[in-house]
Coordinates of C-alpha atoms in Angstrom, one line a residue:
X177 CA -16.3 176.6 -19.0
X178 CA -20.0 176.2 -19.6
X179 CA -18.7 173.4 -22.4
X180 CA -16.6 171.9 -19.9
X181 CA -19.7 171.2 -17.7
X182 CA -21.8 170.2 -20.6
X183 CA -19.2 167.6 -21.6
X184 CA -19.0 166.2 -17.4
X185 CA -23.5 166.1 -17.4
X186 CA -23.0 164.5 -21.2
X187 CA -20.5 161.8 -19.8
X188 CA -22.5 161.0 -16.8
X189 CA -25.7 160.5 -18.1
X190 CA -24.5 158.3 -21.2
X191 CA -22.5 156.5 -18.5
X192 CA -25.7 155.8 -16.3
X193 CA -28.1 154.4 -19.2
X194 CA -24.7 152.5 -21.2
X195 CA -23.2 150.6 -18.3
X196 CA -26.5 149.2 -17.2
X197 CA -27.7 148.0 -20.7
X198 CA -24.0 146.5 -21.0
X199 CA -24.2 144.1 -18.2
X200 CA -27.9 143.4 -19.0
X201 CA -27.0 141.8 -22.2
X202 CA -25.6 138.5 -20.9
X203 CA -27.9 138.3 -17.7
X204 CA -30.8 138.5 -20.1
X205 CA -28.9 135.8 -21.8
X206 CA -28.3 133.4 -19.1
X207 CA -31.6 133.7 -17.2
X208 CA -34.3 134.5 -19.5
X209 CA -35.7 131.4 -21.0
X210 CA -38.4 132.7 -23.1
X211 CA -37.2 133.4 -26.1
X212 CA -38.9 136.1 -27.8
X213 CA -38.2 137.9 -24.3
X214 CA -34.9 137.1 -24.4
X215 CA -34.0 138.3 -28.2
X216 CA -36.2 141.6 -27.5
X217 CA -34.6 141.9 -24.5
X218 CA -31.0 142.0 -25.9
X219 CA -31.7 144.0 -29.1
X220 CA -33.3 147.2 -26.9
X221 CA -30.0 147.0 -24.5
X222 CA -28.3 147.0 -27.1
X223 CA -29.9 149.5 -29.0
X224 CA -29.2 151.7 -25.9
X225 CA -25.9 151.3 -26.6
X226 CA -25.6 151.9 -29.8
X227 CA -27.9 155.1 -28.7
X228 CA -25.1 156.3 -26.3
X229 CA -22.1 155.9 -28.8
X230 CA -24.5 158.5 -31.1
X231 CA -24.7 160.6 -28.1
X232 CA -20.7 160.4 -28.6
X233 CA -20.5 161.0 -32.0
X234 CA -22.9 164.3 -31.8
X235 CA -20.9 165.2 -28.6
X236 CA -17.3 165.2 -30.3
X237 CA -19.3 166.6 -33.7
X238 CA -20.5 169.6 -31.8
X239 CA -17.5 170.2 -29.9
X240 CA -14.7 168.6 -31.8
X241 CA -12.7 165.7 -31.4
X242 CA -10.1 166.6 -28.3
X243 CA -6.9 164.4 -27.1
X244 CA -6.8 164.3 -24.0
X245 CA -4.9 167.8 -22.8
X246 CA -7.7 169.6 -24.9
X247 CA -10.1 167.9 -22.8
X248 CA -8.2 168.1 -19.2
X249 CA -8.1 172.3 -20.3
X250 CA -12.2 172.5 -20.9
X251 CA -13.1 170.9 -17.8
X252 CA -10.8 173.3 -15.5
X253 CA -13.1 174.5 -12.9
X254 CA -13.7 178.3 -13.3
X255 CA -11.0 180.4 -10.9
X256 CA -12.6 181.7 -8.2
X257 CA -10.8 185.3 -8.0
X258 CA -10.9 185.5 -4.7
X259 CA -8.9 188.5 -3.7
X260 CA -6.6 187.9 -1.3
X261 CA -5.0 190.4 1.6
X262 CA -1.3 188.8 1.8
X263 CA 0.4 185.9 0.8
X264 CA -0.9 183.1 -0.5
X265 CA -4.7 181.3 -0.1
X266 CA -5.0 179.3 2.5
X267 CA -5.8 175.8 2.3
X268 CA -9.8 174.8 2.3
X269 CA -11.2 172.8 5.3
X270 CA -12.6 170.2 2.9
X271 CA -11.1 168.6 -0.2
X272 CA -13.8 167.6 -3.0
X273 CA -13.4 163.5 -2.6
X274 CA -11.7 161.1 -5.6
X275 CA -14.4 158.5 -4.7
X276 CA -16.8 159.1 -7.3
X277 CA -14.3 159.4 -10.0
X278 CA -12.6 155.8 -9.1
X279 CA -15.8 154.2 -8.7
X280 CA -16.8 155.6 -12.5
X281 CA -13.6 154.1 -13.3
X282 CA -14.2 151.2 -11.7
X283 CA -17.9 150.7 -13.1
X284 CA -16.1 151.3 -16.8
X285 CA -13.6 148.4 -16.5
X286 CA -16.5 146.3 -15.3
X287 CA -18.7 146.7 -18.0
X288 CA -16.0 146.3 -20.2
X289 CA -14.4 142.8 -18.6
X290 CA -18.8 142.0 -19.4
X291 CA -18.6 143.0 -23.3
X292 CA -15.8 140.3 -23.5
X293 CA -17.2 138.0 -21.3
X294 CA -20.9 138.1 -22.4
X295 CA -19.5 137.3 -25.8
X296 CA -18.2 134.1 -24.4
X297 CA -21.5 133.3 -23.2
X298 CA -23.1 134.2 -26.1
X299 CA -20.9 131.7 -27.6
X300 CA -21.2 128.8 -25.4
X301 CA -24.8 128.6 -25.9
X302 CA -27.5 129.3 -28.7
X303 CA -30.4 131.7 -29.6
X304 CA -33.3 129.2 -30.9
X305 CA -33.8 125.7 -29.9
X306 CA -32.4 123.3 -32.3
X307 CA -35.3 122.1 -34.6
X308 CA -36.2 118.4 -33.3
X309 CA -35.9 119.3 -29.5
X310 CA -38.2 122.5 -30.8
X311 CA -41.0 120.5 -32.5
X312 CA -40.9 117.6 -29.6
X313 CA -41.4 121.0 -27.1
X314 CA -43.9 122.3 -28.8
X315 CA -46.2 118.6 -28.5
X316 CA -44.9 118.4 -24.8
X317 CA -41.7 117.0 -24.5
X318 CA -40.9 115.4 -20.9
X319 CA -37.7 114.0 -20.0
X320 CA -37.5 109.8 -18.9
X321 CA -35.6 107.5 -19.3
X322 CA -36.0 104.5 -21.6
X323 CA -34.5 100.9 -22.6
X324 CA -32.2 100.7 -25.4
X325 CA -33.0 97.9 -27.9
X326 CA -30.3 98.1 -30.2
X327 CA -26.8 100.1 -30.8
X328 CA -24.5 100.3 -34.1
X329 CA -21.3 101.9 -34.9
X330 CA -20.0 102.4 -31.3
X331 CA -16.7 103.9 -30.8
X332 CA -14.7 105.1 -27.3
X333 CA -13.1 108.2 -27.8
X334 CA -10.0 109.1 -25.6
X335 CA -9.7 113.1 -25.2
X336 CA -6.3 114.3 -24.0
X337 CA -7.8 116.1 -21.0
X338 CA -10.7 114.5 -19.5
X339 CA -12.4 111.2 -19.5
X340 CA -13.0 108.5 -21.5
X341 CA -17.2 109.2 -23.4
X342 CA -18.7 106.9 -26.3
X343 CA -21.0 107.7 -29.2
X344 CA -23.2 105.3 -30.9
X345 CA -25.8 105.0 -32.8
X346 CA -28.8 103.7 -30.9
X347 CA -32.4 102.3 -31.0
X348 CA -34.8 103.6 -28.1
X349 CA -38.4 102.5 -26.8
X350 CA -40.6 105.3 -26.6
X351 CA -43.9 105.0 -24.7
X352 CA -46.8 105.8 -26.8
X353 CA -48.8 107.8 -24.2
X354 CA -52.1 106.4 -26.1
X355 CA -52.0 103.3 -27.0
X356 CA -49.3 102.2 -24.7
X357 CA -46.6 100.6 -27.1
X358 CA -43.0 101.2 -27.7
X359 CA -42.4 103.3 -30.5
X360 CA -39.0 102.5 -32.0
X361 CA -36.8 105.6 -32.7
X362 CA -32.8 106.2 -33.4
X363 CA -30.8 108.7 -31.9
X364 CA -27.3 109.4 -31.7
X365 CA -26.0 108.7 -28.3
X366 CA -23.1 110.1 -26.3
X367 CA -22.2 108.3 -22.9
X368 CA -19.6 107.9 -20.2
X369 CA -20.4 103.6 -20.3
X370 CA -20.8 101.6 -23.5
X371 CA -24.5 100.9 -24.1
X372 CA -25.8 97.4 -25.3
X373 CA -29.1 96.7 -25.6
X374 CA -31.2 96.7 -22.5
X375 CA -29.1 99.9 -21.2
X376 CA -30.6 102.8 -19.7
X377 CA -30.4 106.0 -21.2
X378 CA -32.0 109.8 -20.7
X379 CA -33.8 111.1 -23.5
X380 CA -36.4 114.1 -24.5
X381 CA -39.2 112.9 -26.3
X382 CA -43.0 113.6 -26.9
X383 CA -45.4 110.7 -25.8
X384 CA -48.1 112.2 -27.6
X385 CA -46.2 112.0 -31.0
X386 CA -43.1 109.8 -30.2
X387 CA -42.6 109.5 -34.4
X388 CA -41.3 113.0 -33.8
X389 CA -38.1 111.2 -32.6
X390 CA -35.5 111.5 -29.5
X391 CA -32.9 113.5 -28.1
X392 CA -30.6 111.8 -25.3
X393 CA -28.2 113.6 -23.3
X394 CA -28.0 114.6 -19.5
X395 CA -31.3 115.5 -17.2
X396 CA -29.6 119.2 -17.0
X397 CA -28.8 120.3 -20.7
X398 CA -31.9 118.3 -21.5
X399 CA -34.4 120.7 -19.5
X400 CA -32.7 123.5 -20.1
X401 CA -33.2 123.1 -24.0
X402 CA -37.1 121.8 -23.2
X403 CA -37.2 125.6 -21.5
X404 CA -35.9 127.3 -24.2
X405 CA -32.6 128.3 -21.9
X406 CA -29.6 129.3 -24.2
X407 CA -26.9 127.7 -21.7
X408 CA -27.0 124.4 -19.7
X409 CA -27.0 125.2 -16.0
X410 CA -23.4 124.1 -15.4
X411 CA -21.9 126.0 -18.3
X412 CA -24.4 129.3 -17.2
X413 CA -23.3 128.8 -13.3
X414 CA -19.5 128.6 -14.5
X415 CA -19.9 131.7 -17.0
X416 CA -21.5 133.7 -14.2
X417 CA -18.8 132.9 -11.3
X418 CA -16.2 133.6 -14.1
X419 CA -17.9 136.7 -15.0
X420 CA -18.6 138.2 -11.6
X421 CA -15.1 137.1 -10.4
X422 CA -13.3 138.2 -13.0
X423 CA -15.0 141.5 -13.8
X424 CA -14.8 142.7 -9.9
X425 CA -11.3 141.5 -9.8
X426 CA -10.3 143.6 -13.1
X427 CA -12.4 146.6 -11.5
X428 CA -10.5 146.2 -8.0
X429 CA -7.0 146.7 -9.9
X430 CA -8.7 149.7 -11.6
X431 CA -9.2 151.0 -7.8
X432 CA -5.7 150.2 -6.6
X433 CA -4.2 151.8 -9.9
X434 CA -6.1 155.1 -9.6
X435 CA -4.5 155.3 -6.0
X436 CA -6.4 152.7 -3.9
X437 CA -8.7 153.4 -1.3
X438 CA -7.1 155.6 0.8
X439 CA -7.3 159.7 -0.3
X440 CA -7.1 163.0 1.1
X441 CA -10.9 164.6 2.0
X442 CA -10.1 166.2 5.6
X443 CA -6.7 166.9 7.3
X444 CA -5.0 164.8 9.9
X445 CA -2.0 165.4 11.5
X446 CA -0.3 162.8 9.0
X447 CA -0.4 164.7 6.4
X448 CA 1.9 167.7 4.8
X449 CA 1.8 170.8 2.9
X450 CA 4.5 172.5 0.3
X451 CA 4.2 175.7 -2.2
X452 CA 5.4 174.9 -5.5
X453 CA 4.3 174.9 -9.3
X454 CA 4.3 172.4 -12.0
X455 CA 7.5 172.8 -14.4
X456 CA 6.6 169.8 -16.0
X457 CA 5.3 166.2 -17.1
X458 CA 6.0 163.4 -19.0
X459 CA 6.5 159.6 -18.4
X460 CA 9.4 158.3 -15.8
X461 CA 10.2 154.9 -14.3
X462 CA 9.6 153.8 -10.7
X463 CA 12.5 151.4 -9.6
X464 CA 12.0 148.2 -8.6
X465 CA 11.5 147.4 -5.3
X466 CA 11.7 145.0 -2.9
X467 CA 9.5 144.2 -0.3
X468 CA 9.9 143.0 3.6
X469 CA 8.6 139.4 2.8
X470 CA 11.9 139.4 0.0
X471 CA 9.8 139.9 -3.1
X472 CA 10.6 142.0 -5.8
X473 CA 7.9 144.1 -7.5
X474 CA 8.6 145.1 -11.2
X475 CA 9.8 148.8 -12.2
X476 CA 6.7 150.8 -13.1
X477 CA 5.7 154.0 -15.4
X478 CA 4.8 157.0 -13.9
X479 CA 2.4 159.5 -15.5
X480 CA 3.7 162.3 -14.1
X481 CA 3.9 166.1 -13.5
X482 CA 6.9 167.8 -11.9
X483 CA 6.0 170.0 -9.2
X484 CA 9.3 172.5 -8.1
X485 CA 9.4 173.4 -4.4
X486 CA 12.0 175.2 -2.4
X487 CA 13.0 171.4 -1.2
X488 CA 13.6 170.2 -4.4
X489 CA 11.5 168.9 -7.2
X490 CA 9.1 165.9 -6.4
X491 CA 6.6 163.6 -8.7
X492 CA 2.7 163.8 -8.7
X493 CA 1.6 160.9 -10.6
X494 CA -1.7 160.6 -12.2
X495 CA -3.5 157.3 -14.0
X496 CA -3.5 158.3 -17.2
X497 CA -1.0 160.1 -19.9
X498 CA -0.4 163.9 -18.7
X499 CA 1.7 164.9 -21.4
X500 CA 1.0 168.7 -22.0
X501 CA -0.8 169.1 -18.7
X502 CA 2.3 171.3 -17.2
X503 CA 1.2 173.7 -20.3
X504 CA -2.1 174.0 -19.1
X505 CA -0.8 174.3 -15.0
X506 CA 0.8 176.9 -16.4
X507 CA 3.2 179.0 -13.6
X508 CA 0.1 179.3 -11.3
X509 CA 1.5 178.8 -8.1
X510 CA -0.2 175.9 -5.6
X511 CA -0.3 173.6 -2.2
X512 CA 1.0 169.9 -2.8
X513 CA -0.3 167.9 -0.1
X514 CA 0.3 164.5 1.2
X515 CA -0.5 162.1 3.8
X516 CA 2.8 160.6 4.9
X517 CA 3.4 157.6 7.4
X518 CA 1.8 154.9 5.4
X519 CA 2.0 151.8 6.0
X520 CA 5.4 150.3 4.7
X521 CA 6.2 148.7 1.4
X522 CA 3.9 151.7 -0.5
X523 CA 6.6 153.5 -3.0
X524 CA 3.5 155.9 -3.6
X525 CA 1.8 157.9 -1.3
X526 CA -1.9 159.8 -1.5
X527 CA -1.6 163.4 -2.7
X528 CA -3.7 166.2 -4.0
X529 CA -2.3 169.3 -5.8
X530 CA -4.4 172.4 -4.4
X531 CA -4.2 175.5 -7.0
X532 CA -4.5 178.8 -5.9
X533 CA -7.2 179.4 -8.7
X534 CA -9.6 177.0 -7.0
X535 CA -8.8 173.3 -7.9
X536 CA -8.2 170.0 -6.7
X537 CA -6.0 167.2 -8.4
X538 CA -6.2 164.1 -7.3
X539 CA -2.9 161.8 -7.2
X540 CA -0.3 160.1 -5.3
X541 CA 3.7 161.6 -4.3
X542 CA 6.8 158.9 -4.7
X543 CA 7.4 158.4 -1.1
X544 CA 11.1 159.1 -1.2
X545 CA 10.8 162.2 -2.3
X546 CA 8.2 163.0 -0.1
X547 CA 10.0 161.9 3.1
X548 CA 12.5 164.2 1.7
X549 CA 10.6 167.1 1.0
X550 CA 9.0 166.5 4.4
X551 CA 12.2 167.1 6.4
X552 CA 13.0 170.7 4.7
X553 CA 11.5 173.7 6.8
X554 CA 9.0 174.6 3.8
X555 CA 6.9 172.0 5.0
X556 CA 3.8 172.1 7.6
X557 CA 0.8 170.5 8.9
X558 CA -2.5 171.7 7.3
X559 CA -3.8 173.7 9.8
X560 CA -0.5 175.1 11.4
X561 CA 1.3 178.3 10.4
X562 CA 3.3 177.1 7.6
X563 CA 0.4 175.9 5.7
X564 CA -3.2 178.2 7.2
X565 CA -6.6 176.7 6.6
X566 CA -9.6 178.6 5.4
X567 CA -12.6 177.0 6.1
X568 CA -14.6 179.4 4.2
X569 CA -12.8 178.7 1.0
X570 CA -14.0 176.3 -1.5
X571 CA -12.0 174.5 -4.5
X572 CA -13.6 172.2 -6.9
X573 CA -12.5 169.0 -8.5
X574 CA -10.2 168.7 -11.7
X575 CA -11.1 165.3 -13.2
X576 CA -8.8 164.7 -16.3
X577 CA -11.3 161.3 -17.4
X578 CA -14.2 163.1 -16.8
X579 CA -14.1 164.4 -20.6
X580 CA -14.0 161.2 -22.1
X581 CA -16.6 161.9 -24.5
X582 CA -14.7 164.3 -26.3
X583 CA -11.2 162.0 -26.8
X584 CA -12.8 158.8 -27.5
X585 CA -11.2 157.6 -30.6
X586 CA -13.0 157.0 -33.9
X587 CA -11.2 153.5 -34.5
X588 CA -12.5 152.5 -30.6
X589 CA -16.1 153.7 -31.7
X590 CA -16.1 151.6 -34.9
X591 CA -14.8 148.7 -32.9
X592 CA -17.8 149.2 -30.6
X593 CA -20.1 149.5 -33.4
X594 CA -18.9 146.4 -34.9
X595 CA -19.0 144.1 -31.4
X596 CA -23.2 145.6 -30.8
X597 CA -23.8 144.0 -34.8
X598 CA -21.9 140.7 -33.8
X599 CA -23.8 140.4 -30.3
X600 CA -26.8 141.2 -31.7
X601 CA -26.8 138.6 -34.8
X602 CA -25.4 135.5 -31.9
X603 CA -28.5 136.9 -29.6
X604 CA -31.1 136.5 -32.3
X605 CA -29.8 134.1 -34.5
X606 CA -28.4 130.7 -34.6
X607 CA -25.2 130.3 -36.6
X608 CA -24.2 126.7 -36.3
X609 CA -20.5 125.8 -37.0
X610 CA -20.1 129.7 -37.4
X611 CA -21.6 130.9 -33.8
X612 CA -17.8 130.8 -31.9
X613 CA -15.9 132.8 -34.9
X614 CA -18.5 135.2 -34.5
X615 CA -17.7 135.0 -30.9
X616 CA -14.0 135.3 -31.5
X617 CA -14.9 138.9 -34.0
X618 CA -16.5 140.2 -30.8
X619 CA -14.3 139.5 -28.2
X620 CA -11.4 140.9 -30.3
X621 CA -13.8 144.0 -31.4
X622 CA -14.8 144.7 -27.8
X623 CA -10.9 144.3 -26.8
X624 CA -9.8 146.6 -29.9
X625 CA -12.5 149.2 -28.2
X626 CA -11.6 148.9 -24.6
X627 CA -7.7 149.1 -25.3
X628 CA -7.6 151.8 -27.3
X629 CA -6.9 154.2 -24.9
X630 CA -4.4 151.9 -22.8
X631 CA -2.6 151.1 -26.0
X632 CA -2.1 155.0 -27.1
X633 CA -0.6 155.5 -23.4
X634 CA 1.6 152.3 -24.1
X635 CA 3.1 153.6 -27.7
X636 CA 3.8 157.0 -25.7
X637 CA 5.4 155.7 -22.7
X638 CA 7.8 153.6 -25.4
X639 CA 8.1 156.7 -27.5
X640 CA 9.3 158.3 -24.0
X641 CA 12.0 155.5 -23.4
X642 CA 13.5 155.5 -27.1
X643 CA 13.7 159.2 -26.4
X644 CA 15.4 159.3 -23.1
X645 CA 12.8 160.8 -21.3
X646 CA 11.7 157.9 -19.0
X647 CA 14.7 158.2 -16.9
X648 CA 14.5 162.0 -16.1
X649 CA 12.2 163.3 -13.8
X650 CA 10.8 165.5 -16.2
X651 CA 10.5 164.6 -20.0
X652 CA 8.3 167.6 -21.0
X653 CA 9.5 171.4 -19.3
X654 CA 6.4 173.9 -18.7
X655 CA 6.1 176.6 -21.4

């Protein structure tokens, strides 16, 4: 037990100095504009990083690689042996709260929606200042706008999406800040209008030394590449809404797929109480259903253990794979409690599995089966005589994820390892025609590491359909 609480201080201190170096990488990337700062910056978060998946890598080496019932077994809180006069415990007063556990969920999906995010920005922009706008920054660049005097090989290009732009080849004035002369200088235009000479057009240039040459484009880019920015500010404002948008959204359905907000901490008089034991787990399927409003949500999998009561069997389902876990339940006997009357259209209701040894599992009931179970005279309200509460008894939480340094998968690590290199060499180096392949190898490197796990419980739920299992309640009996 003493490695099981090893492995939960191991997983939350690697979690609070990894997830905050993650999502520091592309905010030092779109708001730092020095550029030194910026690279530094980058390379120590993600040398944290790389620094946390060692932490991993000793962690599994000390302790050995687990899957994921080897790991739900080590972190079983230690039974409490609390003698008892007759019959069963009763139930504690207080329930150890899911909270914490969902909102480490959540904060995992968020920084990993950043890794393929911030590779996107990293992309989009680019680590050092192209060479002419560098040298006219480095003599004092300013941004004006000057008289065109003559323009060669114009041509109007016609994108499918969009409007209309022209490039040309074009000869500027540049103000001599000395002497007071236009300097002639070409640069390559690109324009919403057609220019002639005598147009109008924004460049960067250095009045000091205007033989250094021109850069034209808009006011924005233009700045940001005289402050050494990576991104212009309308690509860095659009990255950032898509980023912070997208990553809360993904971290919401993480929420509402580890059972929503709602969850059992105190008892009301909503909720219900059973004795029963697990007799086993496996992967069913939820049937469709359809709502008030006349849509139709999709079937779903169910992670589930089996829990036999003297009202029939009914499904706990947990958020991740729990084949094996009935093994490790064993026959001990235990409360399954639920909070019925819900609001309608919920097929799943909030649960928690109370055993008699002293832990708490967090989960949700099928609704059916609970409304069932709740009108067979097993049942009670916590607190009543069918179901006694203790309020000197204490039970402690049985996280199944919070082991997840041990089952981490050497392929997801590798992945990892891989997407830190390719961040690191867009952050600190400019790649030209090469910088959004590089890109692409991270996105798909970050993705390969993030979906390990949800891939392995994919290939086992199918494993569980091919073998008929998915359409009983229970696919794997208790030993």
């Amino acid at each position: 037990m003493r490695a099981g609480r090893a492995t939960r201080r191991a997983a939350a201190v690697i979690a609070l100095v990894g997830c905050p170096a993650v999502v520091a990488v592309p905010a030092i990337w779109m708001f730092c504009v020095d550029e030194q700062v910026r690279q530094w910056g980058i390379v120590a978060c993600l040398a944290v990083v790389l620094g946390c998946l060692t932490a991993v890598a000793l962690r599994q080496r000390g302790a050995g690689h687990r899957n994921g019932v080897d790991t739900f077994a080590a972190l079983r809180p230690v039974p409490a042996h609390t003698p008892h006069a007759a019959g069963p415990p009763a139930l504690p007063s207080k329930l150890p709260a899911r909270r914490p556990a969902q909102l480490r969920g959540a904060a995992a999906v968020f920084c990993c929606t950043t890794a393929v995010l911030g590779f996107a920005a990293l992309g989009a922009g680019d680590a050092e200042r192209p060479a002419p706008v560098d040298g006219i920054a480095a003599a004092g660049g300013v941004i004006q706008d000057v008289r065109v005097t003559g323009v060669r090989n114009s041509e109007r290009h016609n994108p499918s999406r969009g409007r209309d732009y022209y490039t040309a080849v074009s000869v500027v004035a540049l103000p001599h800040a000395g002497t007071g002369e236009n300097v002639p200088a070409t640069v390559s235009t690109h324009t919403p209008e057609p220019l002639r000479p005598g147009s109008k057009v924004t460049v960067l240039y250095a009045p000091s030394k205007p033989d250094l040459g021109a850069v034209q484009g808009l006011p924005g880019p233009l700045r940001a590449a005289l402050d050494g920015a990576p991104l212009a500010p309308g690509a860095r404002t659009a990255l950032l809404v898509i980023w912070l948008l997208g990553a809360g959204f993904m971290s919401g359905l993480q929420v509402v797929h580890s059972g929503g907000v709602r969850t059992l901490t105190r008892w009301t008089a909503h909720d219900r109480a059973v004795r029963g034991r697990c007799t086993g787990d496996g992967v069913s399927q939820l049937p469709p259903h359809t709502e008030k409003s006349g849509r139709k949500e999709a079937s779903r999998k169910l992670d589930q253990l089996v829990i036999g009561t003297d009202g029939g069997e009914v499904r706990f389902v947990l958020d991740e794979a729990t084949d094996g876990y009935a093994e490790q339940l064993g026959a001990e006997s235990l409360w399954l409690c639920w909070r019925a009357g819900q609001k309608d259209g919920q097929q799943l209701e909030p649960a928690v599995l109370v055993g008699d040894s002293g832990w708490v599992l967090h989960g949700q009931v099928v609704r059916t089966e609970a409304e069932r179970l709740a009108e067979e005279s097993g049942t009670g309200t916590p607190g009543e005589a069918g179901a006694p509460v203790d309020a000197q008894r204490e039970v402690h939480l049985w996280d199944p994820r919070a082991g997840w340094p041990l089952r981490v998968r050497r392929g997801a690590m590798i992945a990892a390892v891989a997407a830190l290199a390719l961040a690191g060499l867009l952050a600190t180096t400019s790649l030209g025609a090469g910088r959004w392949w590089a890109a692409v190898g991270g996105v798909l490197c970050a993705l390969g590491a993030a979906g390990a796990e949800a891939l392995s419980t994919a290939w086992r739920a199918a494993a569980a359909d091919g073998s008929g299992g998915a359409g009983s309640p229970s696919s794997t009996p208790a030993r």
